[in-house]
Amino acid sequence: MSDSIKLSTGTLECPNAGDLAAFYAQITSGKVTFLHDSWATVKGPGGRIDFQSATGYTPPVWPDPASFHADAPGLRRR
């Protein structure tokens, strides 16, 4: 028995799981293998990605001011 863990999938929250799954399937040459109102799965030769619809989803802002590190080389606050 192995004591290692292999990551088999990641899940992304989004406003519409089906739409984002279709986009990722297109750019990765994968295939949407599961589609429901709130969940979708894309499988490809290298693995799979799951998508979950989240009511009231707000996309992240980059860069996130809350995670800004003033001491990072070459970066400064504006």
PDB file of C-alpha atoms in Angstrom:
ATOM      1  CA  MET A   1       0.000   0.000   0.000  1.00  0.00           C
ATOM      2  CA  SER A   2       1.282   3.440  -0.882  1.00  0.00           C
ATOM      3  CA  ASP A   3       1.249   6.306   1.591  1.00  0.00           C
ATOM      4  CA  SER A   4       1.063   8.942  -1.166  1.00  0.00           C
ATOM      5  CA  ILE A   5      -2.006  10.840  -2.336  1.00  0.00           C
ATOM      6  CA  LYS A   6      -2.637  11.661  -5.974  1.00  0.00           C
ATOM      7  CA  LEU A   7      -4.843  14.622  -6.806  1.00  0.00           C
ATOM      8  CA  SER A   8      -7.487  13.392  -9.222  1.00  0.00           C
ATOM      9  CA  THR A   9      -9.627  16.482  -9.741  1.00  0.00           C
ATOM     10  CA  GLY A  10     -10.147  20.089  -8.819  1.00  0.00           C
ATOM     11  CA  THR A  11     -13.453  21.935  -8.528  1.00  0.00           C
ATOM     12  CA  LEU A  12     -14.034  25.509  -9.634  1.00  0.00           C
ATOM     13  CA  GLU A  13     -16.970  27.564  -8.388  1.00  0.00           C
ATOM     14  CA  CYS A  14     -18.567  29.705 -11.063  1.00  0.00           C
ATOM     15  CA  PRO A  15     -21.846  31.392 -12.016  1.00  0.00           C
ATOM     16  CA  ASN A  16     -22.794  28.670 -14.552  1.00  0.00           C
ATOM     17  CA  ALA A  17     -21.141  25.242 -14.409  1.00  0.00           C
ATOM     18  CA  GLY A  18     -22.309  24.157 -17.871  1.00  0.00           C
ATOM     19  CA  ASP A  19     -21.016  27.263 -19.635  1.00  0.00           C
ATOM     20  CA  LEU A  20     -17.599  27.126 -17.998  1.00  0.00           C
ATOM     21  CA  ALA A  21     -17.310  23.376 -18.590  1.00  0.00           C
ATOM     22  CA  ALA A  22     -18.056  23.868 -22.292  1.00  0.00           C
ATOM     23  CA  PHE A  23     -15.355  26.555 -22.473  1.00  0.00           C
ATOM     24  CA  TYR A  24     -12.734  24.377 -20.752  1.00  0.00           C
ATOM     25  CA  ALA A  25     -13.673  21.365 -22.894  1.00  0.00           C
ATOM     26  CA  GLN A  26     -13.067  23.450 -25.996  1.00  0.00           C
ATOM     27  CA  ILE A  27      -9.679  24.847 -24.959  1.00  0.00           C
ATOM     28  CA  THR A  28      -8.366  21.547 -23.533  1.00  0.00           C
ATOM     29  CA  SER A  29      -9.797  19.193 -26.184  1.00  0.00           C
ATOM     30  CA  GLY A  30     -11.623  17.477 -23.339  1.00  0.00           C
ATOM     31  CA  LYS A  31     -15.224  16.301 -23.212  1.00  0.00           C
ATOM     32  CA  VAL A  32     -18.098  17.305 -20.932  1.00  0.00           C
ATOM     33  CA  THR A  33     -18.967  13.939 -19.368  1.00  0.00           C
ATOM     34  CA  PHE A  34     -21.476  15.102 -16.759  1.00  0.00           C
ATOM     35  CA  LEU A  35     -23.853  18.050 -16.887  1.00  0.00           C
ATOM     36  CA  HIS A  36     -26.465  19.099 -14.331  1.00  0.00           C
ATOM     37  CA  ASP A  37     -27.957  22.457 -13.327  1.00  0.00           C
ATOM     38  CA  SER A  38     -25.336  22.964 -10.631  1.00  0.00           C
ATOM     39  CA  TRP A  39     -22.457  20.638 -11.585  1.00  0.00           C
ATOM     40  CA  ALA A  40     -20.437  19.715 -14.656  1.00  0.00           C
ATOM     41  CA  THR A  41     -17.366  17.593 -15.319  1.00  0.00           C
ATOM     42  CA  VAL A  42     -14.795  17.808 -18.119  1.00  0.00           C
ATOM     43  CA  LYS A  43     -12.532  14.818 -18.723  1.00  0.00           C
ATOM     44  CA  GLY A  44      -9.433  14.728 -20.862  1.00  0.00           C
ATOM     45  CA  PRO A  45      -6.372  12.555 -21.307  1.00  0.00           C
ATOM     46  CA  GLY A  46      -4.590  14.242 -18.386  1.00  0.00           C
ATOM     47  CA  GLY A  47      -7.398  14.214 -15.829  1.00  0.00           C
ATOM     48  CA  ARG A  48     -10.638  15.988 -15.075  1.00  0.00           C
ATOM     49  CA  ILE A  49     -11.995  19.325 -13.860  1.00  0.00           C
ATOM     50  CA  ASP A  50     -15.290  19.749 -12.030  1.00  0.00           C
ATOM     51  CA  PHE A  51     -17.376  22.921 -12.035  1.00  0.00           C
ATOM     52  CA  GLN A  52     -19.966  23.916  -9.439  1.00  0.00           C
ATOM     53  CA  SER A  53     -22.529  26.666  -9.941  1.00  0.00           C
ATOM     54  CA  ALA A  54     -22.548  29.013  -6.945  1.00  0.00           C
ATOM     55  CA  THR A  55     -25.481  31.352  -6.403  1.00  0.00           C
ATOM     56  CA  GLY A  56     -24.254  34.915  -5.957  1.00  0.00           C
ATOM     57  CA  TYR A  57     -20.748  34.027  -7.156  1.00  0.00           C
ATOM     58  CA  THR A  58     -18.389  36.997  -7.230  1.00  0.00           C
ATOM     59  CA  PRO A  59     -15.234  36.499  -9.305  1.00  0.00           C
ATOM     60  CA  PRO A  60     -11.918  37.176  -7.588  1.00  0.00           C
ATOM     61  CA  VAL A  61     -10.176  40.491  -8.133  1.00  0.00           C
ATOM     62  CA  TRP A  62      -6.539  40.422  -9.203  1.00  0.00           C
ATOM     63  CA  PRO A  63      -4.433  41.488  -7.594  1.00  0.00           C
ATOM     64  CA  ASP A  64      -6.318  41.031  -4.356  1.00  0.00           C
ATOM     65  CA  PRO A  65      -5.346  43.969  -2.122  1.00  0.00           C
ATOM     66  CA  ALA A  66      -5.884  41.774   0.940  1.00  0.00           C
ATOM     67  CA  SER A  67      -3.096  39.428  -0.163  1.00  0.00           C
ATOM     68  CA  PHE A  68      -0.678  42.107  -1.357  1.00  0.00           C
ATOM     69  CA  HIS A  69       2.792  41.808   0.174  1.00  0.00           C
ATOM     70  CA  ALA A  70       4.598  45.140   0.264  1.00  0.00           C
ATOM     71  CA  ASP A  71       7.927  43.401   0.724  1.00  0.00           C
ATOM     72  CA  ALA A  72       7.681  41.386  -2.510  1.00  0.00           C
ATOM     73  CA  PRO A  73      10.635  42.246  -4.784  1.00  0.00           C
ATOM     74  CA  GLY A  74       9.715  44.633  -7.596  1.00  0.00           C
ATOM     75  CA  LEU A  75       6.204  45.351  -6.282  1.00  0.00           C
ATOM     76  CA  ARG A  76       4.920  48.521  -4.716  1.00  0.00           C
ATOM     77  CA  ARG A  77       1.573  49.933  -3.685  1.00  0.00           C
ATOM     78  CA  ARG A  78      -0.066  52.452  -5.936  1.00  0.00           C
TER      79      ARG A  78
END
